[in-house]
Structure formats: C-alpha cells, structure tokens
Amino acid sequence: MGDDGMILNFDLGGDSLAPARTSGGFKGRWTDRLKAKRAQNYRAKKSNGNVNVAVGEGPPVRQRAERQERPQRPKAQPAPEPTEPEKPKSRASLVQADSVLKKKRQELKSLGKVPEGANGTFMSSLWTGNPEAAPITADTQTEETEEKQAPSNAPLADGASTFANLGITPVLANHLTTKLNLKAPTAIQKTAVPELIKTDSDAFIQAETGSGKTLTYLLPIVDRIMRMDATSRQAGLFAIIMAPTRELSRQIYNVLETLIHCKNGPHWIVPGSVTGGEKKKSEKARLRKGMNILVATPGRLLDHLQNTTALEVDKVRWLVLDEGDRLMELGFEEDIGKILDILNARSKVAMQVESSMPKRRVTVLCSATMKANVQKLGEISLKEANYIAAEKTNDGEDGEDGSEKFLAPAQLRQSYIVIPAKLRLVGLNAILQRALIRETAHPKIIVFFSCTDSVDFHFSVFTRKAQQTEAEIKHEQFLARQAKRDLKAKGEDGEKKPEPFVNPAIEKGHLLNSQPLIHKLHGSLAQNIRTATLASFTKSKTASILFCTDVAARGLDLPNLDLVVQFDPPFSPDDHLHRIGRTARAGRDGRAVMFLLPGPEEGYVDAVLKKGIREGQLVRADVDEVIKKGFGAEEKSKKRDFEDKASEWHLDVERWVMEQPEVAAMAAKAWGAHIRAYTTHVSAEKQFFNHRGLHYGHLAKSFGLREKPTAIKVPSNEAGGAKGKPARGAQIKGAPGAGKKRRFDMEDIGDVAGEEAIKKMRMAARAMERKGGLSSEFNIG
C-alpha cells in the first residue's frame, strides 16, 4: 500500500490507550450532542498537554476570556476563526478599574469595614458599569441663574386692587387683611369673585397652582349666605363642595372655618365634612343636626345621598367641583353623574326665593388644566357656563390651543439631575443634606415617590439610627426606665392615665443635617394618622421633610415649602404641574428638582419639562457636583474622595438591610412595587418610561439589595391564589403586614401599560369601595 501523504500526530500519554468515552451520556438534538462531544474531546486533549485537535473535532462552542492562552500553532497551520468578536478596549479599562476597586475592598474587608455580600460574593460598585448620560452642552445650564422672575401668582401690587373692591362685605374684607394677612387679591380672585357674586351662571375657573382658587369660590358663597335676613344650621344645606382627596377636603374645610369664625362674622353658618376613612355613624349624627355648607369626597357623598335620609339637598344653591381633572382621573365620573341626578331630582330651589341667593343651582368647576376629561366633566355638569381665567401678564403667551402657555409659577426654579440607577439613593441623601444647610434656617421639603412601599422603605432608611455603642444603649435604657417610673408615679392616684398618642409616621432624621422631622403620607395609612401627619408637617417650626405619594400632589397649601423633590418622575404632565405647584405659592419663591435615569428618560426633558417654561427657569444639575456637595467633599480637592464617602454611606444601608430580615423584605417589596408602578405612565410617555429598559440589578442596589434580581423574593399582599398557590400580591407568612386587610396600591396594577393600567386601577378601586370602603392609595370614599 503506497504512502497517501497523510501526516498523523499521536500523543501516547499515560491514559491514551484507555477506552474512549462515548456520547451516550449526552441527550438532546444531534447538534447539541456533537457540540458536547467536541467540547469533551477538547478538554481531554488539553488536560493531557496536547493542543492538536483530531480530525472531526473543533474548538468548544464558547471559551472564557479568563482561560490561559493556547500554545502557538505551527506556522504552516492557519489559525482558526475566533468564535466570539474581540471586546472593545473600554471594556478592558473597566475590568482593570474594577480589579483595583476589588483590591481596595479586600483591604477594607480585612479591616472589618466592608462585609461580604450574599454567599461570600462582592457587592457591585456604585461607580462602575453605569450607563453614560448625554453630555452637558451649552444649551443646558449647570448652575442656577441669580436673576429672579417676577411672581406670577402673587397678590396684585397695583395699589388699586383690594378685597373691598371685589364686592364682598366689609366684615369679610377686613378679616382677610387684618387676621389672614392677605393684603390684596390675586389675579384670578380679582376676576372671578365679582362675577360669582353678581351672576347666577355656571362657571369654569382656570388658574395656575398656588393662585388662591379655594378663596375664589368660597368668598362668594359665604358672602351671599351672610346677606340672608336670618339663618341657622336648621335653615338647610346651601352649598356642596366636592374634592378628590381627603386631605384637600380637610384643607377646604379649615379655610371655610377661618372665614366663618371672624370678628363680627357669620357665626351662625355651620360647615360640615364627610370623607372616606371616617365613621359613618358620627357623620350621620352631624348631618341630622344640620349644616349649611358641606365639603365631601364623591364616594362618601354619594353613599350618604343614597342611604342617609337626614341629608336633605332640596335647598342646595351651589355645587363646586374642585380639581376637576383629578376627579376624572380617579374614575369619579360615574359617581358625579349619579350625584347630579339626585340633586336635580330633589331640588326645590325654584320654589324658594331669597333676594341674596341664586335663583338656580350654580355649578362651579375648578381646574389648573384644560384637558379633554375636564371638558367632558364640564359637559356633564355645566350649563351655559362662563369661562373665567386670570388676566394675562405681560410675559404670558398663548399656547397652540389658545390657552395661556405658562401654568407653572414664574418664580419657581426647576432643575433636573440625570443620575444612574445605582446612585439614586446616595443622590437623594445628597440633595436632602444640601437643602438642609441652605439659606433658610428651617426648610421644608417634600419628596414624591411612585408607590406606598417605596415611601415606607425610604422613610425607614432616613429615620434609622446610627450604630450605637454599648454605653449609649445602656444610657437609653436608663432613660426609658426613668420615664416609666415617672409615668407610674403620676398615676398613683388610682386613675388610669391614657397613653400619649405616638404617630408612627413621624420620626427624626437622625443621620441628616439638623436632624429634621421626617413625615410619611400615603393612602394605606389610617385616616387619623394621615390627618395628624399633615397637621404636624404644616405647623412644624423646625426643619421638616415629607415623604409621600401623589396623595399630597393636588390642591394642598403647605406653608413655606422650600423644595419639591420628584424622586420618581410623575405619571403624566399634569401630575408634574401639580407636584411642583406645592411650592412657590402666593408669590413666594420655590425650587423643584426631578431625578431622571440616563437613556430614554432624558427625552422627557424636551418633551415635557421644557414646554411652557420661561427662559432660565429650567437647569440641569451635574450629578458629581450634587453628590460632592451633599457629602461634604472639599471644593478644591482634586481626588474624588466624595466617591468613598458616598460608598461608605451606601454600604451602611446595605448592611442594615442585610442584617434585618424584616427590612430586607421591605426593601424587596419596595423594589418590586417601584417596577410595577413604572408601567403606569400615560401612553404618550411610554417611549421615555418603559419598564423593559430598566436595569433591575442596578435598581435593586438603590434599595440596598445585594442579590441578583432573579434571586429577590418580593413579598406580596393578596392571599388565596388558584389551586392553593399564593396569588400575585399574596401575603407571605412572617412578612411585614401579615394578617392585615388587603389594600389597593399602585403595585396592584401589574405589568399593564398606559391607559389600560389606569382603567384597571379604577375598576379595582371601585370594586373595593363597593365591598367595604377599604382605604386606597387614591383616597376613594
């Protein structure tokens, strides 16, 4: 037999004569079996030190970059094509930087400063692997301008505009100027109050936030009732005012009381309030005694109209729908329609003639926006209405639809910060620390979150105490025993002393500058806690912070509020307008800042934030500068030492979460709720806020979690799934809140986007109200 020219290269190793393993242990398709066989043969050849590949074999399907390089092949033999493309150099630099950071962590860990993560793994760094934001250009200012805009919602300063000139009684005008310190009416009050006093026509009132819409409709009502010859609580119910939230209803009621209880004022006028969360029995008792002006939420008002015979509405002359856009957004359209039908059926206004009262029922609709749903509400409730808006200022311009372009107060300074997900928590700490040392001695700050669980978690983060020494713990225990003995000594007379009410929604921010009082407010709190919390924040004379959901975004007048932080972006442009409208009210200065993620969310700036603002009113803050100033890094320091300070602060949070199972469950629940709430942005903004674009791992780190997203177990609320399995939202045994009644929150929406999510939310809320009036995130009932 002749030589066929084939060159064979054999390696007679120690086990080369052993029987070869077959592919009988591999299962699957023939391609998978072939790949597995080739990989096995390659590993066997490599372990024997032979790098030549036999005929029919090939390189493994995927080779790790960390493996050692192969020995050089003979030059006559061409190199095989690489199975994967080479990685870019920037990746190599990242790996190198990460290795340096890893070495640094090892040194810190040896000193006992940095604990290991779960299963001995290292925590991801705050400063590596973050997506890059668009660079700051000349179009985006990095510093706030010193030039201040003239207030657009301040009382008029022309000297000729006074409350006495509006046509109201001298008693009311004098009370407003002397007791309430209101020197002059605002533009909308100057336009609307005389109109509502002189005419009996329906009205649609539109004005920017903080311009005094509440007084605009209350002054004509109180004034015209005062002009009656005689009245009392038994004279009948003359006005009904509907508001979308309990907090706004309580605020309207308080303003109404201040007008009535003025010197030589109409003390005979009796106001009343019925809202969700209160006991119906006590509300029915008040209704039986009688009242002249009623403030209510739509769900509870409809309940009493249908089931409480003592509520007589035949003399109602005014119906006010405050925050009309919010009433529609929360799904009150059907309830309002039923209320209007009942009022029309029971009305006897035409048979009753008083000289000072309207000859027909007047409906007033108030809103800061002119959206399609507001127009629909107007079609349902208004008849031949007058449109009333504030007189345009010199700098006002008309928008595309003919409405006034500027709806945010002119003196409000807005900014935004594009910050990676991993840095969100340290960014919030930096913003708060910086705000607490600004020019105001006792600043007030409000922080908006997307869901109740996120409020609860961040409230716990910023109210936790620093790790105490043994001596400090013993001292605290001594003080507690001393207080207990003092309390016992006071009760020795045999009378049982009631324990003082301690509000669980108010705590000190022990680790923040000046240790401010931190409050939390959302729809899942009991009504008495919500009322006490809002009262504490409003009346506080020290530095205070309010963590809340959008329950506090509409209509509330929070005095001397310095800063609004939108930690989670609003769900619609109108929500943004109302959130920032909590500050810069009645001509006062105010600031607002929004957190955005790098990437698609940056498009939100041009699409929404820059619309309808004045030049210089919106600036972009640099993330490094914000964190640097917030963590007290030296201005002239070339070293980025603020990274170390921020990392240490965040590591303390991670240790705290890891060491306490109940806190870890709270963090996981907040993380899951935040992602589900992210899906509820309006459809027009889904291009900027799409949950599929979120980096769940980076987002988990901002909640102090070290596990991979697939390893995070999210506690849920609703029990009783199909086939004995826990349903989505089921309460896990032992988790926080186990055994409590189910509450409807943002996280009940699920992964449904846009308008469908809102529709599902409304249906679930209405169903819950019919079943028992459970509290909800949106204050229904």
CSV table of C-alpha atoms in Angstrom, one decimal, residues 546-710:
chain,number,residue,atom,x,y,z
A,546,LEU,CA,-42.5,64.9,53.9
A,547,PHE,CA,-42.1,61.5,52.0
A,548,CYS,CA,-45.4,60.9,50.1
A,549,THR,CA,-47.2,59.6,47.1
A,550,ASP,CA,-49.4,61.7,44.8
A,551,VAL,CA,-51.9,61.8,47.6
A,552,ALA,CA,-50.3,65.1,48.5
A,553,ALA,CA,-49.9,66.4,45.0
A,554,ARG,CA,-53.3,68.2,44.5
A,555,GLY,CA,-54.5,71.4,46.0
A,556,LEU,CA,-52.8,71.2,49.3
A,557,ASP,CA,-51.4,74.5,50.6
A,558,LEU,CA,-48.3,73.7,52.6
A,559,PRO,CA,-46.9,76.9,54.0
A,560,ASN,CA,-43.3,77.9,53.4
A,561,LEU,CA,-42.4,74.9,51.4
A,562,ASP,CA,-38.9,75.4,50.0
A,563,LEU,CA,-38.2,72.4,47.8
A,564,VAL,CA,-40.1,69.7,45.9
A,565,VAL,CA,-38.1,66.6,45.0
A,566,GLN,CA,-39.6,64.3,42.4
A,567,PHE,CA,-37.6,61.2,43.3
A,568,ASP,CA,-39.8,59.2,40.9
A,569,PRO,CA,-41.0,61.0,37.8
A,570,PRO,CA,-44.7,61.9,37.6
A,571,PHE,CA,-47.1,59.6,35.7
A,572,SER,CA,-48.4,62.4,33.5
A,573,PRO,CA,-47.6,66.1,32.6
A,574,ASP,CA,-50.5,67.2,34.8
A,575,ASP,CA,-49.1,65.3,37.8
A,576,HIS,CA,-45.8,67.2,37.3
A,577,LEU,CA,-47.6,70.5,37.2
A,578,HIS,CA,-49.5,69.8,40.4
A,579,ARG,CA,-46.5,68.3,42.2
A,580,ILE,CA,-44.3,71.4,41.7
A,581,GLY,CA,-47.2,73.6,42.4
A,582,ARG,CA,-46.9,72.7,46.2
A,583,THR,CA,-44.1,75.3,46.3
A,584,ALA,CA,-43.8,78.9,45.0
A,585,ARG,CA,-47.4,79.6,46.1
A,586,ALA,CA,-48.9,83.1,46.5
A,587,GLY,CA,-45.8,84.8,45.2
A,588,ARG,CA,-43.3,83.0,47.4
A,589,ASP,CA,-40.1,81.6,46.0
A,590,GLY,CA,-39.6,77.9,45.5
A,591,ARG,CA,-37.4,75.2,43.9
A,592,ALA,CA,-38.2,71.8,42.3
A,593,VAL,CA,-35.8,69.0,41.2
A,594,MET,CA,-36.5,65.8,39.3
A,595,PHE,CA,-34.5,62.6,39.1
A,596,LEU,CA,-34.1,61.0,35.7
A,597,LEU,CA,-32.2,57.9,34.5
A,598,PRO,CA,-29.7,58.1,31.7
A,599,GLY,CA,-31.1,56.9,28.3
A,600,PRO,CA,-34.7,57.2,27.1
A,601,GLU,CA,-35.8,59.2,30.2
A,602,GLU,CA,-33.6,62.1,29.1
A,603,GLY,CA,-36.0,62.7,26.2
A,604,TYR,CA,-38.6,63.6,28.8
A,605,VAL,CA,-36.8,67.0,29.3
A,606,ASP,CA,-37.5,68.3,25.8
A,607,ALA,CA,-40.9,66.6,25.5
A,608,VAL,CA,-42.4,67.8,28.8
A,609,LEU,CA,-40.2,69.8,31.1
A,610,LYS,CA,-39.2,72.5,28.6
A,611,LYS,CA,-42.7,73.1,27.5
A,612,GLY,CA,-44.4,76.2,28.9
A,613,ILE,CA,-41.4,77.5,30.9
A,614,ARG,CA,-39.6,80.8,30.8
A,615,GLU,CA,-36.0,81.3,29.8
A,616,GLY,CA,-33.6,80.3,32.6
A,617,GLN,CA,-36.3,78.6,34.6
A,618,LEU,CA,-35.0,75.0,34.0
A,619,VAL,CA,-31.4,74.0,34.6
A,620,ARG,CA,-29.5,70.7,34.6
A,621,ALA,CA,-27.6,69.8,37.7
A,622,ASP,CA,-24.3,67.8,37.4
A,623,VAL,CA,-24.5,64.5,39.3
A,624,ASP,CA,-20.9,64.6,40.5
A,625,GLU,CA,-21.4,68.2,41.8
A,626,VAL,CA,-24.6,67.3,43.6
A,627,ILE,CA,-23.1,64.2,45.4
A,628,LYS,CA,-19.8,66.1,46.1
A,629,LYS,CA,-21.6,69.0,47.8
A,630,GLY,CA,-24.1,66.7,49.6
A,631,PHE,CA,-21.4,64.5,51.1
A,632,GLY,CA,-19.3,67.5,52.2
A,633,ALA,CA,-16.3,66.9,50.0
A,634,GLU,CA,-13.8,69.8,49.8
A,635,GLU,CA,-14.2,72.1,46.9
A,636,LYS,CA,-10.5,72.3,45.9
A,637,SER,CA,-9.8,68.6,46.4
A,638,LYS,CA,-8.6,67.0,43.1
A,639,LYS,CA,-9.2,63.5,44.4
A,640,ARG,CA,-12.8,62.2,44.0
A,641,ASP,CA,-13.0,61.5,47.8
A,642,PHE,CA,-16.8,62.0,47.7
A,643,GLU,CA,-17.0,58.6,46.0
A,644,ASP,CA,-15.5,57.0,49.1
A,645,LYS,CA,-17.9,58.9,51.4
A,646,ALA,CA,-20.9,58.0,49.3
A,647,SER,CA,-19.9,54.4,49.1
A,648,GLU,CA,-19.4,54.1,52.8
A,649,TRP,CA,-22.9,55.7,53.4
A,650,HIS,CA,-24.5,53.3,50.9
A,651,LEU,CA,-22.6,50.3,52.5
A,652,ASP,CA,-24.2,51.2,55.8
A,653,VAL,CA,-27.6,51.0,54.2
A,654,GLU,CA,-26.7,47.6,52.7
A,655,ARG,CA,-25.5,46.2,56.0
A,656,TRP,CA,-28.7,47.4,57.7
A,657,VAL,CA,-30.8,45.7,55.0
A,658,MET,CA,-28.8,42.5,55.1
A,659,GLU,CA,-28.8,42.1,58.9
A,660,GLN,CA,-32.5,42.5,59.4
A,661,PRO,CA,-34.9,40.1,57.6
A,662,GLU,CA,-37.9,42.4,58.0
A,663,VAL,CA,-36.0,45.3,56.5
A,664,ALA,CA,-34.8,43.1,53.6
A,665,ALA,CA,-38.5,42.1,53.0
A,666,MET,CA,-39.5,45.7,53.0
A,667,ALA,CA,-36.7,46.6,50.5
A,668,ALA,CA,-37.6,43.8,48.2
A,669,LYS,CA,-41.3,44.7,48.3
A,670,ALA,CA,-40.5,48.4,47.6
A,671,TRP,CA,-38.3,47.3,44.7
A,672,GLY,CA,-41.0,45.2,43.1
A,673,ALA,CA,-43.7,47.9,43.7
A,674,HIS,CA,-41.5,50.5,42.1
A,675,ILE,CA,-41.1,48.5,38.9
A,676,ARG,CA,-44.8,47.8,38.6
A,677,ALA,CA,-45.6,51.4,39.2
A,678,TYR,CA,-43.2,52.3,36.4
A,679,THR,CA,-45.6,50.7,34.0
A,680,THR,CA,-48.4,53.1,34.7
A,681,HIS,CA,-47.1,56.2,32.9
A,682,VAL,CA,-49.5,57.6,30.3
A,683,SER,CA,-49.2,56.0,26.9
A,684,ALA,CA,-47.8,59.2,25.4
A,685,GLU,CA,-44.7,58.9,27.7
A,686,LYS,CA,-44.1,55.2,27.3
A,687,GLN,CA,-41.2,55.9,24.9
A,688,PHE,CA,-39.4,57.5,27.9
A,689,PHE,CA,-40.6,55.3,30.7
A,690,ASN,CA,-40.6,51.7,29.5
A,691,HIS,CA,-40.1,49.1,32.3
A,692,ARG,CA,-38.3,46.8,29.8
A,693,GLY,CA,-35.5,49.3,29.6
A,694,LEU,CA,-34.8,49.3,33.4
A,695,HIS,CA,-31.7,47.6,34.7
A,696,TYR,CA,-33.3,45.6,37.5
A,697,GLY,CA,-30.0,44.8,39.2
A,698,HIS,CA,-28.8,48.4,39.4
A,699,LEU,CA,-32.2,49.4,40.6
A,700,ALA,CA,-32.1,46.7,43.3
A,701,LYS,CA,-28.9,48.2,44.6
A,702,SER,CA,-30.6,51.6,45.1
A,703,PHE,CA,-32.9,49.7,47.5
A,704,GLY,CA,-29.9,48.3,49.4
A,705,LEU,CA,-30.3,44.8,47.9
A,706,ARG,CA,-27.3,42.7,47.0
A,707,GLU,CA,-29.0,39.7,45.4
A,708,LYS,CA,-29.4,39.2,41.8
A,709,PRO,CA,-32.9,40.2,40.5
A,710,THR,CA,-33.8,36.6,39.9
